[in-house]
PDB file of C-alpha atoms in Angstrom:
ATOM      1  CA  MET L   1      -6.605  23.849  12.723  1.00  0.00           C
ATOM      2  CA  SER L   2      -8.001  21.763  15.582  1.00  0.00           C
ATOM      3  CA  CYS L   3      -6.527  18.481  16.680  1.00  0.00           C
ATOM      4  CA  THR L   4      -9.361  16.505  15.143  1.00  0.00           C
ATOM      5  CA  GLU L   5      -9.097  18.361  11.851  1.00  0.00           C
ATOM      6  CA  TRP L   6      -5.389  17.689  11.777  1.00  0.00           C
ATOM      7  CA  LEU L   7      -5.934  13.959  12.409  1.00  0.00           C
ATOM      8  CA  VAL L   8      -8.477  13.800   9.568  1.00  0.00           C
ATOM      9  CA  PHE L   9      -6.101  15.654   7.246  1.00  0.00           C
ATOM     10  CA  GLU L  10      -3.188  13.430   8.199  1.00  0.00           C
ATOM     11  CA  GLY L  11      -5.174  10.206   7.774  1.00  0.00           C
ATOM     12  CA  ILE L  12      -6.714  11.153   4.430  1.00  0.00           C
ATOM     13  CA  SER L  13      -3.368  12.436   3.102  1.00  0.00           C
ATOM     14  CA  ALA L  14      -1.588   9.197   4.013  1.00  0.00           C
ATOM     15  CA  PHE L  15      -4.396   7.164   2.439  1.00  0.00           C
ATOM     16  CA  ILE L  16      -4.234   9.163  -0.818  1.00  0.00           C
ATOM     17  CA  LEU L  17      -0.430   8.941  -0.923  1.00  0.00           C
ATOM     18  CA  GLU L  18      -0.491   5.180  -0.403  1.00  0.00           C
ATOM     19  CA  LEU L  19      -3.138   4.662  -3.069  1.00  0.00           C
ATOM     20  CA  THR L  20      -1.215   6.861  -5.499  1.00  0.00           C
ATOM     21  CA  VAL L  21       1.942   4.787  -5.036  1.00  0.00           C
ATOM     22  CA  GLN L  22      -0.070   1.604  -5.532  1.00  0.00           C
ATOM     23  CA  LEU L  23      -1.706   2.937  -8.681  1.00  0.00           C
ATOM     24  CA  ILE L  24       1.696   3.690 -10.169  1.00  0.00           C
ATOM     25  CA  LEU L  25       2.860   0.166  -9.319  1.00  0.00           C
ATOM     26  CA  ILE L  26      -0.364  -1.258 -10.834  1.00  0.00           C
ATOM     27  CA  LEU L  27       0.187   0.655 -14.065  1.00  0.00           C
ATOM     28  CA  ARG L  28       3.728  -0.603 -14.277  1.00  0.00           C
ATOM     29  CA  LEU L  29       2.683  -4.180 -13.663  1.00  0.00           C
ATOM     30  CA  TYR L  30      -0.089  -3.841 -16.252  1.00  0.00           C
ATOM     31  CA  ALA L  31       2.564  -2.787 -18.758  1.00  0.00           C
ATOM     32  CA  MET L  32       4.899  -5.604 -17.711  1.00  0.00           C
ATOM     33  CA  TYR L  33       2.136  -8.093 -18.414  1.00  0.00           C
ATOM     34  CA  SER L  34       1.380  -6.501 -21.820  1.00  0.00           C
ATOM     35  CA  GLY L  35      -2.022  -5.216 -20.727  1.00  0.00           C
ATOM     36  CA  THR L  36      -3.815  -8.568 -20.573  1.00  0.00           C
ATOM     37  CA  ARG L  37      -7.410  -8.646 -19.281  1.00  0.00           C
ATOM     38  CA  HIS L  38      -6.479 -11.455 -16.885  1.00  0.00           C
ATOM     39  CA  ILE L  39      -3.822  -9.362 -15.100  1.00  0.00           C
ATOM     40  CA  GLN L  40      -6.161  -6.384 -15.117  1.00  0.00           C
ATOM     41  CA  ARG L  41      -8.686  -8.340 -13.058  1.00  0.00           C
ATOM     42  CA  ILE L  42      -6.007  -9.772 -10.784  1.00  0.00           C
ATOM     43  CA  LEU L  43      -4.766  -6.230 -10.046  1.00  0.00           C
ATOM     44  CA  LEU L  44      -8.025  -4.250  -9.873  1.00  0.00           C
ATOM     45  CA  VAL L  45     -10.418  -6.545  -7.973  1.00  0.00           C
ATOM     46  CA  PRO L  46      -8.150  -6.831  -4.896  1.00  0.00           C
ATOM     47  CA  PHE L  47      -7.284  -3.124  -5.223  1.00  0.00           C
ATOM     48  CA  ALA L  48     -10.979  -2.217  -5.057  1.00  0.00           C
ATOM     49  CA  VAL L  49     -11.416  -4.452  -1.993  1.00  0.00           C
ATOM     50  CA  GLU L  50      -8.357  -2.866  -0.402  1.00  0.00           C
ATOM     51  CA  VAL L  51      -9.634   0.663  -1.029  1.00  0.00           C
ATOM     52  CA  CYS L  52     -13.046  -0.184   0.480  1.00  0.00           C
ATOM     53  CA  VAL L  53     -11.545  -1.871   3.577  1.00  0.00           C
ATOM     54  CA  MET L  54      -8.946   0.854   4.140  1.00  0.00           C
ATOM     55  CA  ALA L  55     -11.448   3.714   3.650  1.00  0.00           C
ATOM     56  CA  THR L  56     -13.892   2.053   6.048  1.00  0.00           C
ATOM     57  CA  THR L  57     -11.327   1.345   8.737  1.00  0.00           C
ATOM     58  CA  LEU L  58      -9.935   4.856   8.405  1.00  0.00           C
ATOM     59  CA  GLY L  59     -13.408   6.355   8.714  1.00  0.00           C
ATOM     60  CA  VAL L  60     -14.161   4.249  11.800  1.00  0.00           C
ATOM     61  CA  SER L  61     -10.748   4.765  13.405  1.00  0.00           C
ATOM     62  CA  ILE L  62     -10.109   8.490  13.096  1.00  0.00           C
ATOM     63  CA  PRO L  63     -12.849   9.539  15.556  1.00  0.00           C
ATOM     64  CA  ARG L  64     -11.548   6.971  18.062  1.00  0.00           C
ATOM     65  CA  ILE L  65      -7.881   7.985  18.064  1.00  0.00           C
ATOM     66  CA  MET L  66      -6.876   9.106  21.525  1.00  0.00           C
ATOM     67  CA  THR L  67      -4.588  12.136  21.753  1.00  0.00           C
ATOM     68  CA  THR L  68      -2.681  13.975  24.408  1.00  0.00           C
ATOM     69  CA  PRO L  69      -3.416  17.668  25.135  1.00  0.00           C
ATOM     70  CA  ASP L  70      -0.584  18.518  22.717  1.00  0.00           C
ATOM     71  CA  CYS L  71      -2.403  16.675  19.889  1.00  0.00           C
ATOM     72  CA  ILE L  72       0.020  13.766  19.884  1.00  0.00           C
ATOM     73  CA  GLU L  73      -1.498  10.376  19.085  1.00  0.00           C
ATOM     74  CA  ALA L  74      -1.493   8.446  22.364  1.00  0.00           C
ATOM     75  CA  SER L  75      -3.248   5.325  21.155  1.00  0.00           C
ATOM     76  CA  LEU L  76      -4.695   3.993  17.941  1.00  0.00           C
ATOM     77  CA  PRO L  77      -7.850   1.890  17.652  1.00  0.00           C
ATOM     78  CA  ILE L  78      -7.421  -1.781  16.771  1.00  0.00           C
ATOM     79  CA  GLU L  79      -9.201  -1.179  13.438  1.00  0.00           C
ATOM     80  CA  MET L  80      -6.032   0.517  12.233  1.00  0.00           C
ATOM     81  CA  ALA L  81      -4.395  -2.906  12.343  1.00  0.00           C
ATOM     82  CA  VAL L  82      -6.876  -4.033   9.671  1.00  0.00           C
ATOM     83  CA  TYR L  83      -5.842  -0.999   7.599  1.00  0.00           C
ATOM     84  CA  CYS L  84      -2.154  -1.957   7.876  1.00  0.00           C
ATOM     85  CA  ILE L  85      -2.699  -5.672   7.254  1.00  0.00           C
ATOM     86  CA  THR L  86      -4.769  -4.924   4.142  1.00  0.00           C
ATOM     87  CA  ALA L  87      -1.956  -2.741   2.753  1.00  0.00           C
ATOM     88  CA  ILE L  88       0.604  -5.442   3.517  1.00  0.00           C
ATOM     89  CA  ALA L  89      -1.446  -8.130   1.839  1.00  0.00           C
ATOM     90  CA  TYR L  90      -1.961  -6.171  -1.351  1.00  0.00           C
ATOM     91  CA  GLU L  91       1.681  -5.085  -1.466  1.00  0.00           C
ATOM     92  CA  CYS L  92       2.705  -8.750  -1.189  1.00  0.00           C
ATOM     93  CA  LEU L  93       0.498  -9.529  -4.217  1.00  0.00           C
ATOM     94  CA  LEU L  94       2.128  -6.700  -6.191  1.00  0.00           C
ATOM     95  CA  LEU L  95       5.616  -7.859  -5.194  1.00  0.00           C
ATOM     96  CA  TYR L  96       4.823 -11.442  -6.161  1.00  0.00           C
ATOM     97  CA  LEU L  97       3.519 -10.386  -9.594  1.00  0.00           C
ATOM     98  CA  THR L  98       6.515  -8.121 -10.142  1.00  0.00           C
ATOM     99  CA  VAL L  99       9.142 -10.690  -9.237  1.00  0.00           C
ATOM    100  CA  SER L 100       7.406 -13.518 -11.094  1.00  0.00           C
ATOM    101  CA  ARG L 101       7.190 -11.438 -14.260  1.00  0.00           C
ATOM    102  CA  TYR L 102      10.841 -10.486 -13.945  1.00  0.00           C
ATOM    103  CA  PHE L 103      11.935 -14.114 -13.755  1.00  0.00           C
ATOM    104  CA  TYR L 104       9.663 -14.966 -16.668  1.00  0.00           C
ATOM    105  CA  ALA L 105      11.263 -12.150 -18.665  1.00  0.00           C
ATOM    106  CA  ARG L 106      14.748 -13.352 -17.740  1.00  0.00           C
ATOM    107  CA  ARG L 107      13.964 -16.884 -18.939  1.00  0.00           C
ATOM    108  CA  ASN L 108      12.796 -15.442 -22.235  1.00  0.00           C
ATOM    109  CA  GLY L 109      15.821 -13.206 -22.792  1.00  0.00           C
ATOM    110  CA  TRP L 110      14.335  -9.906 -21.568  1.00  0.00           C
ATOM    111  CA  GLY L 111      16.083  -9.862 -18.197  1.00  0.00           C
ATOM    112  CA  ASN L 112      19.041  -7.742 -19.280  1.00  0.00           C
ATOM    113  CA  ILE L 113      16.914  -4.930 -20.716  1.00  0.00           C
ATOM    114  CA  PRO L 114      17.412  -1.815 -18.584  1.00  0.00           C
ATOM    115  CA  LEU L 115      13.672  -1.015 -18.487  1.00  0.00           C
ATOM    116  CA  MET L 116      12.920  -4.392 -16.917  1.00  0.00           C
ATOM    117  CA  THR L 117      15.618  -3.786 -14.277  1.00  0.00           C
ATOM    118  CA  ILE L 118      14.142  -0.370 -13.499  1.00  0.00           C
ATOM    119  CA  LEU L 119      10.621  -1.827 -13.193  1.00  0.00           C
ATOM    120  CA  ILE L 120      11.735  -4.550 -10.797  1.00  0.00           C
ATOM    121  CA  ARG L 121      13.834  -2.137  -8.751  1.00  0.00           C
ATOM    122  CA  ASP L 122      11.020   0.357  -8.402  1.00  0.00           C
ATOM    123  CA  GLY L 123       8.512  -2.395  -7.640  1.00  0.00           C
ATOM    124  CA  VAL L 124      10.667  -3.704  -4.822  1.00  0.00           C
ATOM    125  CA  TRP L 125      11.227  -0.178  -3.454  1.00  0.00           C
ATOM    126  CA  GLY L 126       7.508   0.561  -3.571  1.00  0.00           C
ATOM    127  CA  PHE L 127       6.823  -2.676  -1.728  1.00  0.00           C
ATOM    128  CA  ALA L 128       9.535  -1.978   0.866  1.00  0.00           C
ATOM    129  CA  LEU L 129       8.297   1.535   1.636  1.00  0.00           C
ATOM    130  CA  VAL L 130       4.595   0.677   1.971  1.00  0.00           C
ATOM    131  CA  PHE L 131       5.381  -2.597   3.778  1.00  0.00           C
ATOM    132  CA  GLY L 132       7.810  -0.840   6.144  1.00  0.00           C
ATOM    133  CA  ASN L 133       5.314   1.911   6.895  1.00  0.00           C
ATOM    134  CA  ALA L 134       2.566  -0.605   7.612  1.00  0.00           C
ATOM    135  CA  VAL L 135       4.820  -2.704   9.878  1.00  0.00           C
ATOM    136  CA  LEU L 136       5.957   0.371  11.798  1.00  0.00           C
ATOM    137  CA  SER L 137       2.345   1.384  12.291  1.00  0.00           C
ATOM    138  CA  LEU L 138       1.487  -2.072  13.577  1.00  0.00           C
ATOM    139  CA  LEU L 139       4.449  -1.923  15.982  1.00  0.00           C
ATOM    140  CA  GLU L 140       3.316   1.505  17.195  1.00  0.00           C
ATOM    141  CA  MET L 141      -0.149   0.108  17.852  1.00  0.00           C
ATOM    142  CA  ALA L 142       1.265  -2.859  19.722  1.00  0.00           C
ATOM    143  CA  THR L 143       3.325  -0.677  22.016  1.00  0.00           C
ATOM    144  CA  SER L 144       0.647   1.911  22.787  1.00  0.00           C
TER     145      SER L 144
END
């Protein structure tokens, strides 16, 4: 596999993995909000925008990634910052919706139910992992 093919594979794999994690979090949030149409729009419209922005920036960035002779990424194009910031923004929305629903559930006597605790825990972990990955990528871009 050539260096370019590897970079394409790596970029697309990371993109698919990130979207898969977000889809799982979206489905959990949709269930937490009892499947209302309002929350469906709040979740899916920004998700569609995020997918479009991230796919576009990934498509523009991959051909411009500079590598060393050993196929190590030496520098990333600035468009990758847009990719990371988009992921951070959407994850913040998901975290806000998760935490606000948890507090709503606690006020209404549902806070001690183990399922609600699992949903909030997994939502926070999902946020932390995607957020941490995006921040590390931004730091890598800033230092290269």
